Tab-separated table of C-alpha atoms in Angstrom:
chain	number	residue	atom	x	y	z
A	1426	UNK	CA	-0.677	11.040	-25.341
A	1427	UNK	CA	0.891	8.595	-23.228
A	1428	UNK	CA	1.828	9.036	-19.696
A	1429	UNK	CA	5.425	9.119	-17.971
A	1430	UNK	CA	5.365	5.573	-15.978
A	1431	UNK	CA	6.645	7.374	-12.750
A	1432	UNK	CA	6.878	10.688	-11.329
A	1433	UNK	CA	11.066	12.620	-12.376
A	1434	UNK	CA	12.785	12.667	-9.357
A	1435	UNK	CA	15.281	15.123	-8.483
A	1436	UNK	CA	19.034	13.770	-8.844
A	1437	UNK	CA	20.256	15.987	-5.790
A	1438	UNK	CA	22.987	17.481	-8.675
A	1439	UNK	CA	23.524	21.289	-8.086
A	1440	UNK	CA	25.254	22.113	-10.916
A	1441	UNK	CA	22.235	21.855	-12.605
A	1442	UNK	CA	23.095	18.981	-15.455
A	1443	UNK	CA	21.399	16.338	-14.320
A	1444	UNK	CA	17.899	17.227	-13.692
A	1445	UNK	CA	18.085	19.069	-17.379
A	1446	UNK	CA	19.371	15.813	-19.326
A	1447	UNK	CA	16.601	13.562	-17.388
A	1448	UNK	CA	13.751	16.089	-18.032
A	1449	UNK	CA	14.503	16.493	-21.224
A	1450	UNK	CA	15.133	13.010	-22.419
A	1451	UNK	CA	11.587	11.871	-20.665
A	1452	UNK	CA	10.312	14.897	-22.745
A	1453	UNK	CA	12.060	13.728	-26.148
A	1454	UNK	CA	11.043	10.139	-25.481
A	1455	UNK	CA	7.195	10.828	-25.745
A	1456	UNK	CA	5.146	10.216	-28.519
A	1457	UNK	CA	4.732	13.546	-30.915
A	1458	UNK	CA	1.193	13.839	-29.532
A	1459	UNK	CA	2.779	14.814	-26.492
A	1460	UNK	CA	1.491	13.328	-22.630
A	1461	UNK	CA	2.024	14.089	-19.091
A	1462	UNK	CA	5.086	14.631	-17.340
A	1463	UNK	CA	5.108	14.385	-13.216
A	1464	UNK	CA	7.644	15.930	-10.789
A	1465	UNK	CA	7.752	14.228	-7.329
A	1466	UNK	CA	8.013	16.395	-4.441
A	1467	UNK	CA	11.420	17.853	-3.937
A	1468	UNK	CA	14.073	19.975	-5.550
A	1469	UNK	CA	15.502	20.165	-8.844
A	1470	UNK	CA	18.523	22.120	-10.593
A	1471	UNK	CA	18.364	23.542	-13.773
A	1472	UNK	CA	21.523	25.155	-15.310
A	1473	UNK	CA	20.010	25.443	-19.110
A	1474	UNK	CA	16.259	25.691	-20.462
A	1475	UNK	CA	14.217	22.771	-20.987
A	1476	UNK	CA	12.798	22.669	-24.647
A	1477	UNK	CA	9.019	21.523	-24.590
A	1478	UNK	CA	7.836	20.922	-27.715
A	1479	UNK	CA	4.929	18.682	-27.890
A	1480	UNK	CA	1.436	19.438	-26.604
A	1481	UNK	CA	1.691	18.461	-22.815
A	1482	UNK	CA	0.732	18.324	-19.160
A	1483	UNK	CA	3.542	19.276	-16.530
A	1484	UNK	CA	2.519	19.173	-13.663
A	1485	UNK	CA	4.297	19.000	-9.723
A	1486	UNK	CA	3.433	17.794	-6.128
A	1487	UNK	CA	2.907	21.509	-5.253
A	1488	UNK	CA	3.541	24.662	-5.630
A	1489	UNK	CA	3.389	27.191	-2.972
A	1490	UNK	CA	6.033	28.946	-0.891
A	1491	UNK	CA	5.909	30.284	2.431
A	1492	UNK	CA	7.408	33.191	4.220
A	1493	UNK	CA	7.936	37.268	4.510
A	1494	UNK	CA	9.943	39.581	1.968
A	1495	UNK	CA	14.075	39.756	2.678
A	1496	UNK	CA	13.622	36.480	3.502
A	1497	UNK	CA	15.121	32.905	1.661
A	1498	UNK	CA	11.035	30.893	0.412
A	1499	UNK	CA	10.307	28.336	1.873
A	1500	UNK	CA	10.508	25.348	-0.348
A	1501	UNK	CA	7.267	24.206	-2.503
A	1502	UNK	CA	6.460	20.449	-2.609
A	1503	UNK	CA	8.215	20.645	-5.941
A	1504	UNK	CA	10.484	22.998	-6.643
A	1505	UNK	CA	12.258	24.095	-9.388
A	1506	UNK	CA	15.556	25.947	-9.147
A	1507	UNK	CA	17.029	27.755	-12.191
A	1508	UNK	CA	21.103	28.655	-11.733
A	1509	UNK	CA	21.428	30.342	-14.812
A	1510	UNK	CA	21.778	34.657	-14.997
A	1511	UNK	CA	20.054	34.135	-18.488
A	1512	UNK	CA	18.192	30.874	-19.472
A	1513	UNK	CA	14.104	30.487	-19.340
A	1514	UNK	CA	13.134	27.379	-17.092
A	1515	UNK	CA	10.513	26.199	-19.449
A	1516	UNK	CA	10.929	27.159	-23.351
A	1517	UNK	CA	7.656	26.544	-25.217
A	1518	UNK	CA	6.985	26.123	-28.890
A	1519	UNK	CA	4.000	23.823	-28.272
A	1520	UNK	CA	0.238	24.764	-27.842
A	1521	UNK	CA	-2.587	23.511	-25.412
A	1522	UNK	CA	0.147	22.693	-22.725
A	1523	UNK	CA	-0.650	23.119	-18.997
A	1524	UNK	CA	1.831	24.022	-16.318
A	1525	UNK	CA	0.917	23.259	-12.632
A	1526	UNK	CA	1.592	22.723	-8.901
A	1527	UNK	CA	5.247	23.738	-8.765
A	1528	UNK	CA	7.477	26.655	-8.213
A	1529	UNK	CA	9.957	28.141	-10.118
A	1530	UNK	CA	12.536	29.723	-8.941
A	1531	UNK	CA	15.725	31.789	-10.396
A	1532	UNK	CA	18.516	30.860	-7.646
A	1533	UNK	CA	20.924	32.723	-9.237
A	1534	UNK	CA	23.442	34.747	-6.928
A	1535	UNK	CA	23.220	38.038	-8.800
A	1536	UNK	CA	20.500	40.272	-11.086
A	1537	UNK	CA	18.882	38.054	-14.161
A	1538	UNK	CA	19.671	39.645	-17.135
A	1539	UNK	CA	17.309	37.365	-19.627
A	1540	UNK	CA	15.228	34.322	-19.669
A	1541	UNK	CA	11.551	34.489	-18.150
A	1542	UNK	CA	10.350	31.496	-15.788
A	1543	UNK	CA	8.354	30.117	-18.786
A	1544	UNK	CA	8.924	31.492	-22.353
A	1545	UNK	CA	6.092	30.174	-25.152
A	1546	UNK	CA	6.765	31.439	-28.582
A	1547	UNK	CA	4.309	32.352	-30.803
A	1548	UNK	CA	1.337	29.343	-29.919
A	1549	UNK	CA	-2.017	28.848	-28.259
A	1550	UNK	CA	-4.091	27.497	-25.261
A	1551	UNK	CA	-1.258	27.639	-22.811
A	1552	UNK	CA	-3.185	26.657	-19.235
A	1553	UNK	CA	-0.484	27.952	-16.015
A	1554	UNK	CA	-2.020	27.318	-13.057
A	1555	UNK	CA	-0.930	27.203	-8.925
A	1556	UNK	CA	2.628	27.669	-9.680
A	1557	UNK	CA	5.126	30.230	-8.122
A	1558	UNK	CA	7.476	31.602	-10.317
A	1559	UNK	CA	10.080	34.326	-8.607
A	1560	UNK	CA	13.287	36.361	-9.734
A	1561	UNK	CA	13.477	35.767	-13.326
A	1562	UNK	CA	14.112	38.557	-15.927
A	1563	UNK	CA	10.589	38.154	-17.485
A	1564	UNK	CA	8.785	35.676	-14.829
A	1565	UNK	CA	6.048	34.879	-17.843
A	1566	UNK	CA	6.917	35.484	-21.495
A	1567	UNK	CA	3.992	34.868	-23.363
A	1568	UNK	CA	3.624	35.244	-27.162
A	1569	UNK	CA	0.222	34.189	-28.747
A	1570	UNK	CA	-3.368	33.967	-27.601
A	1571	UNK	CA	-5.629	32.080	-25.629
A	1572	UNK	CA	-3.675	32.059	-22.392
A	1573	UNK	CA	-5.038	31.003	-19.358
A	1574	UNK	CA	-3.404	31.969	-16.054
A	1575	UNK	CA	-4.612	31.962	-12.654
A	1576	UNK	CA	-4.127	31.045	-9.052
A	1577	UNK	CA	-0.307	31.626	-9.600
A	1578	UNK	CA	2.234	33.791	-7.366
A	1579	UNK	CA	4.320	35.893	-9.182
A	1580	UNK	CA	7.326	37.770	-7.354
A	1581	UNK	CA	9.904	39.814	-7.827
A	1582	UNK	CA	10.427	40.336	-11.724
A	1583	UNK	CA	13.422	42.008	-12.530
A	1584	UNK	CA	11.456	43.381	-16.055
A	1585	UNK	CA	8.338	42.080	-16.726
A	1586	UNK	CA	6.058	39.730	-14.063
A	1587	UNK	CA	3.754	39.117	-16.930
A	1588	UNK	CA	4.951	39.787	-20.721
A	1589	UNK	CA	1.697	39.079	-23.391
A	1590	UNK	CA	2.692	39.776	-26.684
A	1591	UNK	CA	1.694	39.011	-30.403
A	1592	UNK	CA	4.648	37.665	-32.634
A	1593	UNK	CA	2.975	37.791	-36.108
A	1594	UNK	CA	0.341	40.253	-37.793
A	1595	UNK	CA	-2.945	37.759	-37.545
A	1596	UNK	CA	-3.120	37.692	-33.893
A	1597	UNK	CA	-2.252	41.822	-33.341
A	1598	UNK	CA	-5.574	42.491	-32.512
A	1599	UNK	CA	-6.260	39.297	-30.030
A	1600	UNK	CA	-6.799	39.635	-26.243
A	1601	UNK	CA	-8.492	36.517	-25.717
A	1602	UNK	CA	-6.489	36.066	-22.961
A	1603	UNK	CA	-7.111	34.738	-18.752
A	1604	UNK	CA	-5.416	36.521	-16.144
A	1605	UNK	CA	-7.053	35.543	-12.902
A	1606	UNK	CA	-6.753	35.484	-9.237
A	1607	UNK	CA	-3.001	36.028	-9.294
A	1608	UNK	CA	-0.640	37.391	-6.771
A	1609	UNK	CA	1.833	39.997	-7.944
A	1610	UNK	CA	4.417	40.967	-5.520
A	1611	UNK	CA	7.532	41.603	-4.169
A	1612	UNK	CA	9.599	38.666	-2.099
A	1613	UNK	CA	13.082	40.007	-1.553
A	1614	UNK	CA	13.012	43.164	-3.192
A	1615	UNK	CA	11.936	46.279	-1.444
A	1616	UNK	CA	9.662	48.772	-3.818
C-alpha cells in the first residue's frame, strides 16, 4: 500500500465536519490494498464515524494523557475528539489494520448511549496499540479473532471497556486473542 504524502492535520472545526470529510476522503483515495494514514500532533473533531475499509496503518504523534480522576485529560500529542452521544470513532470492516499513538476521546456533554471508540465487524489481525480511548459506550468493540491489544489506556466505559465477540458460527470457539499490559480505569467517574 501506498503512503499518505503528509501527515492530516486538524482543521481547528468543532463542529466536527471537517476533520471527518478530510479523513475520510484521504482514506477513500488509497489504493484497495490499503496504506498508512498519519495524524500530526494536535486535535481533531469528529461529529460522525470514520468508515475504514481497507487493510491499513493509522497511526498518531502520540497518545497518552495526563492527569487525576474528576479532572478535564490532558491533551495527547494527537488527539481525537468524538462529539457525537452515539457514533464509533473508528468503524472497521477491514482486517490486519493497526491503530496507534493517539487518543480517543468521547467529548460529548452528556452519557454515550452507543458507538465504542473503535468498532471492527466481524474480521481479523486487528493490532491497537499505545492509544487512549475514554468515555465511549463500548470503548473497544471487537468482533472476530486474532486481536492484538496492548500498552493502551482504557477509561471510563459507560458499558463495556473491552467487548470481544464472535459474529458468525466458525469462529465461536476462537480465543486467539492479545490483551496485554493495558490500563483499565476510571478518569472522571467515581466507582
Amino acid at each position: 500500500g501506498g503512503n499518505w504524502p503528509l501527515p492530516v492535520r486538524p482543521s481547528g472545526d468543532t463542529t466536527g465536519v471537517r476533520d471527518v470529510v478530510t479523513i475520510q476522503e484521504v482514506i477513500d483515495a488509497m489504493p484497495s490494498t490499503g496504506g498508512v494514514l498519519r495524524f500530526a500532533a494536535g486535535v481533531f473533531y469528529l461529529a460522525s464515524e470514520i468508515n475504514v475499509s481497507k487493510t491499513m496503518k493509522i497511526e498518531g504523534a502520540g497518545g497518552g494523557i495526563g492527569g487525576d480522576a474528576g479532572t478535564d485529560p490532558s491533551i495527547a500529542a494527537t488527539t481525537i475528539n468524538v462529539i457525537s452521544q452515539t457514533a464509533n470513532g473508528f468503524n472497521v470492516s477491514a482486517s490486519g489494520c493497526t491503530f496507534r499513538d493517539f487518543a480517543l476521546i468521547n467529548t460529548y456533554a452528556g452519557t454515550p448511549t452507543a458507538g465504542a471508540g473503535i468498532k471492527n465487524t466481524s474480521n481479523t489481525t486487528t493490532t491497537i496499540d499505545a492509544i487512549t480511548v475514554l468515555g465511549f459506550y463500548n470503548l473497544l468493540d471487537l468482533a472476530g479473532v486474532y486481536y492484538s491489544v496492548t500498552n493502551c489506556r482504557l477509561y471510563d466505559g459507560v458499558n463495556f471497556y473491552a467487548y470481544h465477540h464472535s459474529l458468525t458460527s466458525p469462529y465461536d470457539d476462537h480465543g486467539d486473542f492479545v490483551f496485554a499490559n493495558n490500563v483499565l480505569s476510571g478518569w472522571k467517574k467515581s466507582y
